[in-house]
Coordinates of C-alpha atoms and ligand atoms in Angstrom, one line a residue:
M297 CA -13.6 -31.3 -3.8
S298 CA -10.2 -31.8 -5.4
P299 CA -7.7 -29.1 -6.3
S300 CA -7.9 -27.9 -9.9
A301 CA -6.3 -25.3 -12.2
P302 CA -6.2 -22.0 -10.3
G303 CA -9.3 -20.0 -10.6
S304 CA -11.3 -22.5 -12.5
I305 CA -13.8 -23.7 -9.9
S306 CA -16.0 -22.2 -7.2
P307 CA -14.3 -22.4 -3.8
L308 CA -17.8 -22.8 -2.3
D309 CA -18.9 -26.0 -3.9
G310 CA -16.5 -26.9 -6.7
H311 CA -18.7 -26.0 -9.7
V312 CA -16.8 -25.1 -12.8
L313 CA -16.5 -21.4 -13.6
E314 CA -16.4 -19.9 -17.0
P315 CA -12.8 -20.0 -18.0
V316 CA -10.7 -16.9 -18.4
V317 CA -8.1 -16.9 -21.3
S318 CA -4.6 -16.0 -20.2
T319 CA -2.8 -13.3 -22.1
P320 CA 0.1 -14.8 -24.1
V321 CA 3.3 -13.5 -22.6
E322 CA 4.5 -12.2 -25.9
E323 CA 1.4 -10.0 -26.1
V324 CA 2.0 -8.1 -22.9
A325 CA 4.4 -5.7 -24.6
D326 CA 1.6 -4.7 -27.0
L327 CA -0.8 -4.0 -24.2
V328 CA 1.8 -1.8 -22.5
L329 CA 2.4 0.0 -25.8
E330 CA -1.3 0.7 -26.2
A331 CA -1.4 2.1 -22.7
R332 CA 1.8 4.1 -23.4
R333 CA 0.1 5.7 -26.5
A334 CA -3.0 6.7 -24.4
Q335 CA -1.0 8.1 -21.5
P336 CA 0.4 11.5 -22.7
A337 CA -3.0 12.9 -23.7
W338 CA -4.4 11.7 -20.3
A339 CA -1.6 13.3 -18.4
A340 CA -2.0 16.5 -20.4
Q341 CA -5.5 17.0 -19.2
P342 CA -6.0 19.4 -16.3
L343 CA -6.2 17.7 -12.9
N344 CA -9.9 18.7 -12.7
A345 CA -10.7 16.8 -15.9
R346 CA -8.9 13.7 -14.6
C347 CA -10.7 13.9 -11.3
K348 CA -14.0 14.1 -13.1
A349 CA -13.2 11.2 -15.3
V350 CA -12.0 9.0 -12.5
L351 CA -15.1 9.8 -10.4
G352 CA -17.3 9.0 -13.5
F353 CA -15.5 5.7 -13.8
A354 CA -16.0 4.9 -10.1
R355 CA -19.7 5.9 -10.3
A356 CA -20.2 3.6 -13.3
A357 CA -18.5 0.7 -11.4
L358 CA -20.8 1.3 -8.4
E359 CA -23.9 1.5 -10.6
R360 CA -22.9 -1.9 -12.0
H361 CA -22.4 -3.3 -8.5
E362 CA -24.6 -6.3 -9.2
E363 CA -22.3 -7.5 -11.9
I364 CA -19.2 -7.3 -9.8
V365 CA -20.8 -8.8 -6.7
A366 CA -21.9 -11.8 -8.7
I367 CA -18.3 -12.2 -10.0
L368 CA -16.8 -11.8 -6.5
V369 CA -19.3 -14.4 -5.1
A370 CA -18.3 -16.8 -7.8
E371 CA -14.5 -16.3 -7.4
T372 CA -14.3 -16.2 -3.6
G373 CA -17.4 -18.1 -2.4
R374 CA -18.2 -15.2 0.0
S375 CA -21.7 -14.1 0.5
A376 CA -23.1 -11.3 -1.8
L377 CA -23.6 -9.1 1.3
E378 CA -19.9 -9.5 2.3
C379 CA -18.7 -8.9 -1.2
G380 CA -20.8 -5.7 -1.4
L381 CA -20.0 -4.5 2.0
N382 CA -16.2 -5.2 2.0
E383 CA -15.3 -4.5 -1.6
A384 CA -17.8 -3.4 -4.2
N385 CA -19.9 -0.8 -2.4
G386 CA -17.0 1.3 -1.3
I387 CA -15.5 2.1 -4.7
L388 CA -17.0 5.5 -5.3
E389 CA -16.3 6.7 -1.8
Y390 CA -12.8 5.5 -2.1
A391 CA -12.4 7.4 -5.4
R392 CA -13.7 10.6 -3.7
G393 CA -11.0 10.3 -1.0
A394 CA -8.4 9.6 -3.6
V395 CA -9.4 12.8 -5.4
Q396 CA -9.0 14.8 -2.2
V397 CA -5.5 13.3 -1.8
A398 CA -4.6 14.1 -5.4
R399 CA -5.8 17.7 -5.2
K400 CA -3.5 18.4 -2.3
A401 CA -0.5 16.2 -3.3
L402 CA -0.3 17.4 -6.9
K403 CA -0.3 21.1 -6.1
P404 CA 2.9 22.7 -7.5
E405 CA 5.2 23.7 -4.7
R406 CA 7.1 27.0 -4.7
V407 CA 10.4 26.8 -2.8
R408 CA 11.7 30.0 -1.0
L409 CA 15.4 30.2 -1.8
N410 CA 17.8 32.1 0.5
P411 CA 18.4 35.4 -1.4
V412 CA 22.0 35.7 -0.2
A413 CA 23.0 32.3 -1.5
F414 CA 20.7 32.2 -4.4
P415 CA 19.9 35.8 -5.5
G416 CA 17.1 36.3 -8.0
K417 CA 16.1 32.7 -8.4
R418 CA 12.7 31.0 -8.2
A419 CA 12.0 27.3 -8.0
V420 CA 8.8 25.4 -8.5
I421 CA 8.5 21.6 -7.9
E422 CA 6.0 19.9 -10.2
T423 CA 4.7 16.4 -10.0
L424 CA 4.8 14.3 -13.2
P425 CA 3.4 10.8 -13.8
R426 CA 5.8 7.8 -14.3
G427 CA 4.1 6.7 -17.5
V428 CA 2.7 3.2 -17.4
V429 CA 2.2 1.6 -13.9
G430 CA 1.7 -2.1 -13.5
I431 CA -0.5 -3.2 -10.6
I432 CA 0.1 -6.9 -9.7
A433 CA -2.5 -8.2 -7.3
P434 CA -3.2 -11.2 -5.0
W435 CA -6.5 -13.1 -4.7
N436 CA -7.8 -12.2 -1.3
Y437 CA -9.5 -8.9 -2.2
P438 CA -9.7 -9.2 -6.0
L439 CA -11.3 -5.9 -6.5
G440 CA -10.4 -3.6 -3.5
I441 CA -6.6 -4.1 -3.8
F442 CA -6.8 -2.9 -7.4
F443 CA -8.8 0.2 -6.9
K444 CA -6.6 1.3 -4.0
S445 CA -3.7 1.8 -6.4
L446 CA -5.6 2.3 -9.7
F447 CA -7.2 5.6 -8.6
P448 CA -4.0 7.3 -7.5
A449 CA -2.2 5.9 -10.5
L450 CA -4.8 7.4 -12.9
L451 CA -5.2 10.7 -11.0
T452 CA -1.5 11.3 -11.2
G453 CA -1.7 11.0 -15.0
N454 CA -0.5 7.4 -15.5
A455 CA -1.8 4.6 -17.7
V456 CA -2.2 1.3 -15.9
I457 CA -1.8 -2.4 -16.6
L458 CA -3.8 -4.6 -14.2
K459 CA -2.5 -8.1 -13.5
P460 CA -5.0 -10.0 -11.5
S461 CA -4.2 -13.2 -9.6
E462 CA -4.7 -16.3 -11.6
H463 CA -6.9 -17.5 -8.7
T464 CA -9.3 -14.6 -9.2
P465 CA -9.0 -13.3 -12.8
R466 CA -12.6 -12.2 -13.4
S467 CA -12.8 -9.2 -10.9
G468 CA -9.8 -7.4 -12.3
G469 CA -11.0 -8.2 -15.8
W470 CA -14.4 -6.6 -15.0
L471 CA -12.7 -3.5 -13.6
A472 CA -10.7 -3.1 -16.9
R473 CA -14.0 -3.5 -18.9
V474 CA -15.7 -0.7 -16.9
A475 CA -12.6 1.4 -17.4
A476 CA -12.7 0.7 -21.1
D477 CA -16.3 1.9 -21.2
T478 CA -15.7 5.1 -19.3
L479 CA -12.1 6.2 -19.7
P480 CA -10.0 7.1 -22.8
P481 CA -9.3 4.0 -24.9
G482 CA -6.2 2.0 -24.0
L483 CA -5.6 3.8 -20.7
V484 CA -6.4 0.8 -18.5
Q485 CA -5.4 -2.7 -19.8
V486 CA -5.6 -6.1 -18.2
A487 CA -3.0 -8.9 -18.5
Q488 CA -4.4 -12.2 -17.4
G489 CA -2.3 -15.2 -16.2
G490 CA 0.1 -16.4 -13.6
G491 CA 3.7 -15.5 -12.6
A492 CA 5.1 -15.5 -16.1
V493 CA 2.6 -12.9 -17.2
G494 CA 3.3 -10.8 -14.0
A495 CA 7.0 -11.1 -14.6
E496 CA 6.6 -9.8 -18.2
V497 CA 4.4 -6.9 -17.0
L498 CA 7.3 -6.0 -14.7
E499 CA 9.7 -6.0 -17.7
Q500 CA 7.6 -3.5 -19.6
V501 CA 6.2 -0.9 -17.2
D502 CA 7.7 2.3 -15.7
A503 CA 6.6 1.6 -12.1
V504 CA 5.1 -1.4 -10.3
V505 CA 2.8 -1.8 -7.3
F506 CA 2.9 -5.4 -6.0
T507 CA 0.7 -6.9 -3.3
G508 CA 1.3 -10.5 -2.5
S509 CA 3.6 -13.0 -0.8
V510 CA 7.0 -12.2 0.6
A511 CA 8.7 -14.7 -1.8
T512 CA 7.3 -13.1 -4.9
G513 CA 7.7 -9.6 -3.5
R514 CA 11.4 -10.1 -3.0
R515 CA 11.8 -11.2 -6.7
I516 CA 9.7 -8.2 -7.9
A517 CA 11.7 -5.7 -5.8
A518 CA 15.0 -7.2 -7.0
R519 CA 14.1 -7.1 -10.6
A520 CA 12.6 -3.6 -10.3
G521 CA 15.9 -2.6 -8.7
E522 CA 17.8 -4.0 -11.7
R523 CA 15.5 -2.1 -14.1
L524 CA 15.8 1.0 -11.9
I525 CA 12.0 1.5 -11.8
P526 CA 10.1 2.5 -8.7
C527 CA 8.4 -0.3 -6.9
S528 CA 6.0 -0.6 -4.0
V529 CA 5.7 -4.1 -2.3
E530 CA 3.0 -4.8 0.2
L531 CA 3.6 -8.3 1.6
G532 CA 2.5 -10.6 4.4
G533 CA 1.4 -10.0 7.9
K534 CA 1.0 -11.7 11.3
D535 CA -0.9 -9.1 13.1
A536 CA -1.1 -9.0 16.9
A537 CA -3.8 -7.7 19.2
I538 CA -2.9 -7.1 22.9
V539 CA -5.8 -7.4 25.3
L540 CA -5.4 -5.8 28.7
S541 CA -7.5 -6.7 31.8
D542 CA -9.2 -3.4 31.9
C543 CA -10.7 -3.7 28.4
D544 CA -14.5 -3.5 27.6
L545 CA -15.0 -7.3 27.5
G546 CA -18.0 -7.4 25.2
R547 CA -16.7 -4.9 22.6
T548 CA -13.2 -6.4 22.7
V549 CA -14.5 -9.9 22.1
A550 CA -16.6 -8.7 19.2
G551 CA -13.8 -6.6 17.7
I552 CA -11.2 -9.4 17.9
A553 CA -13.7 -11.9 16.4
Q554 CA -14.4 -9.5 13.6
W555 CA -10.8 -8.7 12.6
S556 CA -9.4 -12.2 13.0
M557 CA -12.2 -13.9 11.0
H558 CA -13.0 -11.1 8.5
N559 CA -12.7 -12.5 5.0
A560 CA -12.1 -15.9 6.6
G561 CA -8.8 -14.6 7.9
Q562 CA -7.5 -14.1 4.3
N563 CA -6.5 -10.6 5.2
C564 CA -2.9 -9.4 5.3
A565 CA -3.9 -7.3 8.4
G566 CA -6.1 -10.0 10.0
I567 CA -5.4 -10.6 13.7
E568 CA -3.6 -13.9 13.9
R569 CA -2.1 -13.6 17.4
V570 CA -3.9 -12.4 20.5
F571 CA -1.8 -11.7 23.6
V572 CA -3.9 -11.6 26.7
E573 CA -2.8 -10.9 30.3
E574 CA -2.8 -14.2 32.2
A575 CA -4.9 -12.9 35.0
F576 CA -7.7 -12.0 32.6
A577 CA -7.3 -14.9 30.2
D578 CA -9.8 -17.2 31.9
T579 CA -12.5 -14.5 31.5
F580 CA -11.6 -13.4 28.0
V581 CA -10.7 -16.6 26.2
P582 CA -13.9 -18.5 26.8
A583 CA -16.0 -15.5 25.9
L584 CA -14.0 -15.2 22.6
A585 CA -14.4 -18.9 21.9
R586 CA -18.2 -18.6 22.3
A587 CA -18.3 -15.6 19.9
I588 CA -16.0 -17.3 17.3
S589 CA -17.9 -20.6 17.4
R590 CA -21.1 -18.8 16.6
L591 CA -19.8 -17.5 13.3
R592 CA -21.2 -19.4 10.3
V593 CA -19.3 -20.5 7.2
A594 CA -21.1 -20.0 3.9
Q595 CA -23.1 -23.1 2.8
G596 CA -25.4 -22.5 -0.1
T597 CA -27.6 -19.4 0.2
G598 CA -28.1 -19.0 4.0
D599 CA -26.6 -16.1 6.0
S600 CA -23.0 -16.5 6.9
E601 CA -20.2 -14.4 8.4
L602 CA -17.3 -16.3 6.6
G603 CA -16.8 -17.6 3.1
P604 CA -14.6 -20.6 2.4
L605 CA -10.9 -20.3 1.8
Q606 CA -10.3 -19.1 -1.8
N607 CA -8.0 -21.9 -2.9
S608 CA -6.9 -25.4 -1.9
Q609 CA -3.2 -24.4 -1.3
Q610 CA -4.4 -21.9 1.3
L611 CA -6.5 -24.6 2.9
G612 CA -3.5 -26.8 3.0
I613 CA -1.5 -24.1 4.9
V614 CA -4.2 -23.6 7.4
E615 CA -4.6 -27.3 8.1
A616 CA -0.8 -27.7 8.5
H617 CA -0.6 -24.9 11.0
V618 CA -3.5 -26.2 13.1
A619 CA -2.0 -29.7 13.0
D620 CA 1.4 -28.4 14.2
A621 CA -0.2 -26.5 17.1
R622 CA -2.1 -29.6 18.2
E623 CA 1.0 -31.7 18.0
Q624 CA 2.9 -29.2 20.2
G625 CA 0.2 -29.2 22.9
A626 CA -2.0 -26.2 22.1
Q627 CA -5.7 -26.5 22.8
V628 CA -8.2 -26.1 20.0
L629 CA -11.2 -24.5 21.7
C630 CA -13.5 -24.3 18.6
G631 CA -13.3 -25.2 14.9
G632 CA -10.2 -27.0 13.7
S633 CA -11.7 -28.8 10.8
R634 CA -13.1 -28.4 7.2
V635 CA -16.7 -27.7 6.6
G636 CA -19.0 -27.8 3.6
A637 CA -18.6 -29.0 0.0
G638 CA -15.9 -26.6 -0.9
W639 CA -12.8 -25.2 0.8
G640 CA -14.6 -24.0 3.9
Y641 CA -12.8 -24.2 7.3
L642 CA -14.5 -23.6 10.6
P643 CA -13.6 -20.5 12.5
T644 CA -10.9 -21.7 14.9
L645 CA -9.6 -20.5 18.3
I646 CA -6.5 -22.1 19.7
D647 CA -5.4 -21.5 23.3
H648 CA -2.0 -22.0 25.0
C649 CA 0.0 -21.2 21.9
R650 CA 3.6 -20.2 22.1
P651 CA 6.5 -19.1 20.0
G652 CA 8.0 -22.0 18.0
M653 CA 4.5 -23.0 16.8
K654 CA 3.7 -22.3 13.1
I655 CA 0.5 -20.7 14.2
V656 CA 2.5 -18.1 16.2
D657 CA 5.5 -17.6 13.9
E658 CA 4.2 -17.9 10.3
E659 CA 1.5 -16.2 8.3
T660 CA -1.6 -18.5 8.4
F661 CA -4.0 -16.4 6.3
G662 CA -7.1 -18.3 7.4
P663 CA -9.9 -18.3 10.0
V664 CA -7.6 -19.3 12.8
L665 CA -6.6 -17.2 15.9
A666 CA -3.8 -18.2 18.3
V667 CA -4.1 -17.1 21.9
V668 CA -0.8 -16.5 23.7
R669 CA -1.1 -15.9 27.5
V670 CA 1.4 -13.4 28.8
P671 CA 2.2 -12.1 32.3
D672 CA 1.7 -8.5 31.5
A673 CA 1.6 -5.8 28.8
E674 CA 5.4 -5.5 28.7
A675 CA 5.7 -9.2 27.8
A676 CA 2.9 -8.8 25.2
I677 CA 4.7 -5.9 23.5
E678 CA 7.9 -7.8 23.4
Q679 CA 6.3 -11.0 21.9
A680 CA 4.1 -9.1 19.5
N681 CA 7.2 -7.4 18.1
A682 CA 9.1 -10.7 17.9
S683 CA 7.7 -11.2 14.4
R684 CA 9.1 -11.1 10.8
Y685 CA 6.1 -9.0 9.9
G686 CA 4.6 -5.7 11.0
L687 CA 1.5 -4.4 9.3
N688 CA -1.3 -3.5 11.8
G689 CA -1.2 -4.0 15.6
S690 CA -3.7 -3.2 18.3
V691 CA -4.1 -2.6 22.0
W692 CA -7.5 -3.1 23.7
T693 CA -8.0 -1.2 26.9
R694 CA -10.3 1.4 28.5
D695 CA -7.3 3.5 29.4
L696 CA -6.8 5.3 26.1
A697 CA -3.7 7.2 27.1
R698 CA -1.9 3.9 28.1
G699 CA -3.3 2.2 25.0
E700 CA -1.8 4.9 22.8
E701 CA 1.5 4.7 24.5
L702 CA 1.7 0.9 24.2
A703 CA 0.4 1.0 20.6
R704 CA 3.3 3.4 19.6
R705 CA 5.7 0.7 20.8
L706 CA 4.4 -1.9 18.4
E707 CA 6.7 -2.3 15.4
V708 CA 4.0 -1.8 12.7
G709 CA 2.8 0.6 10.1
I710 CA -0.6 1.1 11.6
A711 CA -1.0 1.1 15.4
N712 CA -4.6 0.9 16.6
V713 CA -6.3 1.3 20.0
N714 CA -9.5 -0.6 20.5
N715 CA -9.9 -1.5 16.8
H716 CA -7.9 -3.1 14.0
S717 CA -7.2 -2.9 10.3
F718 CA -10.3 -0.8 9.4
S719 CA -8.1 1.9 7.9
G720 CA -7.5 -0.3 4.8
I721 CA -10.4 1.4 3.2
V722 CA -9.4 5.0 4.1
P723 CA -7.7 6.6 1.1
Q724 CA -6.0 9.3 3.1
I725 CA -4.2 7.0 5.5
P726 CA -1.0 5.2 4.4
W727 CA -1.3 1.4 4.4
T728 CA 2.2 0.2 5.0
G729 CA 4.3 -2.0 7.2
V730 CA 7.8 -2.8 8.5
K731 CA 10.2 -5.8 8.2
E732 CA 9.0 -8.5 5.8
T733 CA 5.6 -6.8 5.3
G734 CA 7.7 -4.7 2.9
P735 CA 8.4 -1.0 2.6
G736 CA 5.5 -0.4 0.1
V737 CA 2.9 2.2 0.8
A738 CA -0.6 2.1 -0.6
A739 CA -3.0 5.0 -0.3
S740 CA -2.4 8.5 0.9
R741 CA 0.2 11.1 -0.4
F742 CA 2.9 8.8 0.9
S743 CA 2.1 6.4 -2.0
Y744 CA 2.9 9.0 -4.6
G745 CA 6.6 8.2 -4.8
T746 CA 5.6 5.2 -6.9
F747 CA 3.2 7.0 -9.1
T748 CA 5.0 10.3 -9.7
R749 CA 8.3 11.9 -10.0
P750 CA 9.1 15.4 -9.0
R751 CA 10.5 17.8 -11.6
T752 CA 11.9 21.1 -10.5
V753 CA 11.8 24.1 -12.8
L754 CA 14.4 26.8 -11.8
V755 CA 14.3 30.3 -13.3
D756 CA 17.2 32.7 -12.6
R757 CA 16.1 36.4 -13.0
N758 CA 19.4 37.6 -11.6
R759 CA 21.0 39.9 -14.2
Q760 CA 24.4 39.5 -12.5
P761 CA 26.5 36.3 -12.5
D762 CA 26.4 34.4 -9.2
P763 CA 29.2 35.7 -7.0
F764 CA 30.8 32.3 -6.3
W765 CA 31.3 31.5 -10.0
F766 CA 34.9 31.3 -11.3
P767 CA 37.5 32.8 -11.1
V768 CA 39.0 32.0 -7.7
D769 CA 40.5 35.2 -6.1
A770 CA 41.0 36.8 -2.7
H771 CA 37.4 38.3 -2.8
L772 CA 36.0 34.8 -3.2
V773 CA 37.8 33.8 0.0
T774 CA 36.3 36.7 1.8
L775 CA 32.9 35.9 0.4
A776 CA 33.0 32.3 1.4
G777 CA 33.9 33.3 5.0
A778 CA 31.2 35.9 5.1
V779 CA 28.5 33.4 4.0
R780 CA 29.6 30.9 6.6
D781 CA 29.7 33.5 9.4
L782 CA 26.3 34.8 8.4
S783 CA 24.7 31.4 8.7
L784 CA 26.3 31.3 12.2
G785 CA 24.4 34.5 12.9
T786 CA 27.4 36.9 12.8
L787 CA 25.6 39.9 11.4
S788 CA 28.7 42.0 10.8
A789 CA 29.6 39.4 8.1
A790 CA 26.9 41.1 6.0
F791 CA 29.3 44.1 5.5
R792 CA 32.1 41.9 4.4
L793 CA 29.8 40.2 2.0
L794 CA 28.5 43.5 0.5
S795 CA 32.0 44.9 0.3
V796 CA 33.1 42.1 -2.1
L797 CA 30.0 41.5 -4.2
S798 CA 30.5 44.1 -6.8
R799 CA 34.2 43.2 -7.2
R800 CA 33.3 39.6 -7.6
T801 CA 30.7 40.6 -10.3
R802 CA 33.4 42.5 -12.2
A803 CA 35.9 39.7 -12.0
I804 CA 33.4 37.1 -13.2
R805 CA 32.2 39.3 -16.0
A806 CA 35.7 40.0 -17.1
L807 CA 36.3 36.2 -17.3
G808 CA 33.2 35.9 -19.4
D809 CA 34.2 38.8 -21.7
E810 CA 37.7 37.3 -22.1
M811 CA 36.0 34.1 -23.1
N812 CA 33.8 35.9 -25.6
E813 CA 36.8 37.5 -27.1
D814 CA 38.7 34.2 -27.3
S815 CA 35.8 32.3 -29.0
P816 CA 34.7 33.2 -32.5
R817 CA 31.3 34.8 -32.7
T818 CA 28.8 33.6 -35.2
Ligands
LIG335 P1 1.6 -14.4 -4.7 O1 2.9 -13.7 -4.4 O2 1.6 -15.8 -4.9 O3 0.9 -13.7 -6.0 C1 0.6 -12.4 -6.1 C2 0.6 -11.9 -7.6 O4 1.9 -12.0 -8.1 C3 -0.3 -12.8 -8.5 O5 -1.0 -12.0 -9.4 C4 0.7 -13.7 -9.2 O6 0.3 -14.2 -10.4 C5 1.8 -12.7 -9.3 N1 3.2 -13.3 -9.5 C6 3.6 -14.5 -9.1 N2 4.9 -14.7 -9.4 C7 5.3 -13.6 -10.1 C8 6.5 -13.2 -10.7 N3 7.6 -13.9 -10.6 N4 6.6 -11.9 -11.2 C9 5.5 -11.1 -11.2 N5 4.3 -11.5 -10.7 C10 4.2 -12.7 -10.1 O7 0.6 -14.0 -3.5 P2 -0.9 -14.5 -3.2 O8 -0.8 -15.9 -2.7 O9 -1.7 -14.2 -4.4 O10 -1.3 -13.5 -2.1 C11 -1.3 -13.8 -0.7 C12 -0.3 -12.9 0.0 O11 -0.6 -11.5 -0.2 C13 -0.3 -13.1 1.5 O12 1.0 -13.2 2.0 C14 -0.9 -11.7 2.0 O13 -0.5 -11.4 3.3 C15 -0.4 -10.8 1.0 N6 -1.2 -9.6 1.0 C16 -0.7 -8.4 1.4 C17 -1.4 -7.3 1.5 C18 -0.8 -6.0 2.1 O14 -1.4 -4.9 1.9 N7 0.4 -6.0 2.7 C19 -2.7 -7.2 1.0 C20 -3.2 -8.4 0.5 C21 -2.5 -9.6 0.5

């Protein structure tokens, strides 16, 4: 199968897919305008109404699961079971979780103000939507990555522009159609096309959520900075798993096989490096090789654990990393070659890897796992942390307390013990990383900084002027000292404070009265 225009052929066998028309760049502004018109009425609805509408939208999407599964199968080459299990089937449950987060996070917050420093005042912090949020997505989970941000964006009162990857345009297009059928007209729009369309979306929106490569993420963050709009960037990963000698061998082998080969490794939080204690390696590594070599790559209609790679560029990266590891003396224990009529690649385990190999240092994003043998857990932590990335990390051991202690030392956003990366489908848990994985946060209340802005409403019921207002006089000096001493806990300062308050009020009022006399009244 030869490479072709992005998104135009099936990764499974190369048959031509129905084309998707790109949005002309000059029409992006109109889409955003339409969304902008729909947004105020949506934001004005009570939260309960928005929750109900979003749940109705998610229910409709789930009821139409056969449509989206067929699209996902066509675009990704994965099996229908996997597309349902890993993306389509979870949409309503995810929306329910997002609603829970919204109900808590959007509650107005009253602030208790110190009555000495701020007499008679009340403050309430409200949460307002940004306006129109752009969601720019990659191709590896063409549906799931959208709904992770789409639900909170809508629940917080925003309109949304979806920008699917040019490699997988149909899934995002379908989501926008379901939204159009169930939500107020214009509220969710889709802009189809490549980088130029994404760049124009960024020019028009009030906030942007980007998931994709580090190179594009840097450009997006820089431009969002210039435009002074909020931006969340979720970028690459090179996740590490640390396997200790006391782990449950069978469960650990199954778990590492799962989370390294899930979605054929095209997972930002896929395990790409496994650090194993040398003394245990000759037990663990052959068992892992047996498990991984049994996994099947989709060929036609039979059962399979893995789909093909989604596009030929990605296949090229995988092949280059494996070739580099081979040249540098690593040992390919299973896989290591293409399979099938499309962009399939056999699940691959490579032993005796070390830093300096691409397979250890760079994101591979394919069904390839590098084994690095280390003397002990300390060396494993040190090498796991010697990465540009930091999304998920995991420690596999029967000693849960030690596992937790070691997991906390991993430089990652999500530290796991005896599992990996499953929290990507939990709407209450922040999905985030460190270093070049980017500072973005998807899911949870911690993602709300992108979708909302706080507005504080302050009401002053104090009938007297605040005692520290102009003019400056000796009583203000006393007052300042008394306030300082009170905060140090010197209770006698309260008497000093009380003794000057009424004098300060008189002095300030006199200033106001003089001003009133000076200025003509109308
Ligand atoms: P990519 O950066 O090439 O493209 C991502 C999206 O950005 C696409 O929709 C693309 O059209 C758009 N785009 C490209 N140039 C743009 C520009 N100048 N302005 C605006 N938009 C532009 O990434 P990809 O190859 O589609 O995705 C793979 C990467 O995504 C991997 O590195 C993977 O680790 C990462 N990823 C990260 C997460 C996470 O949560 N951290 C999740 C999934 C994927």
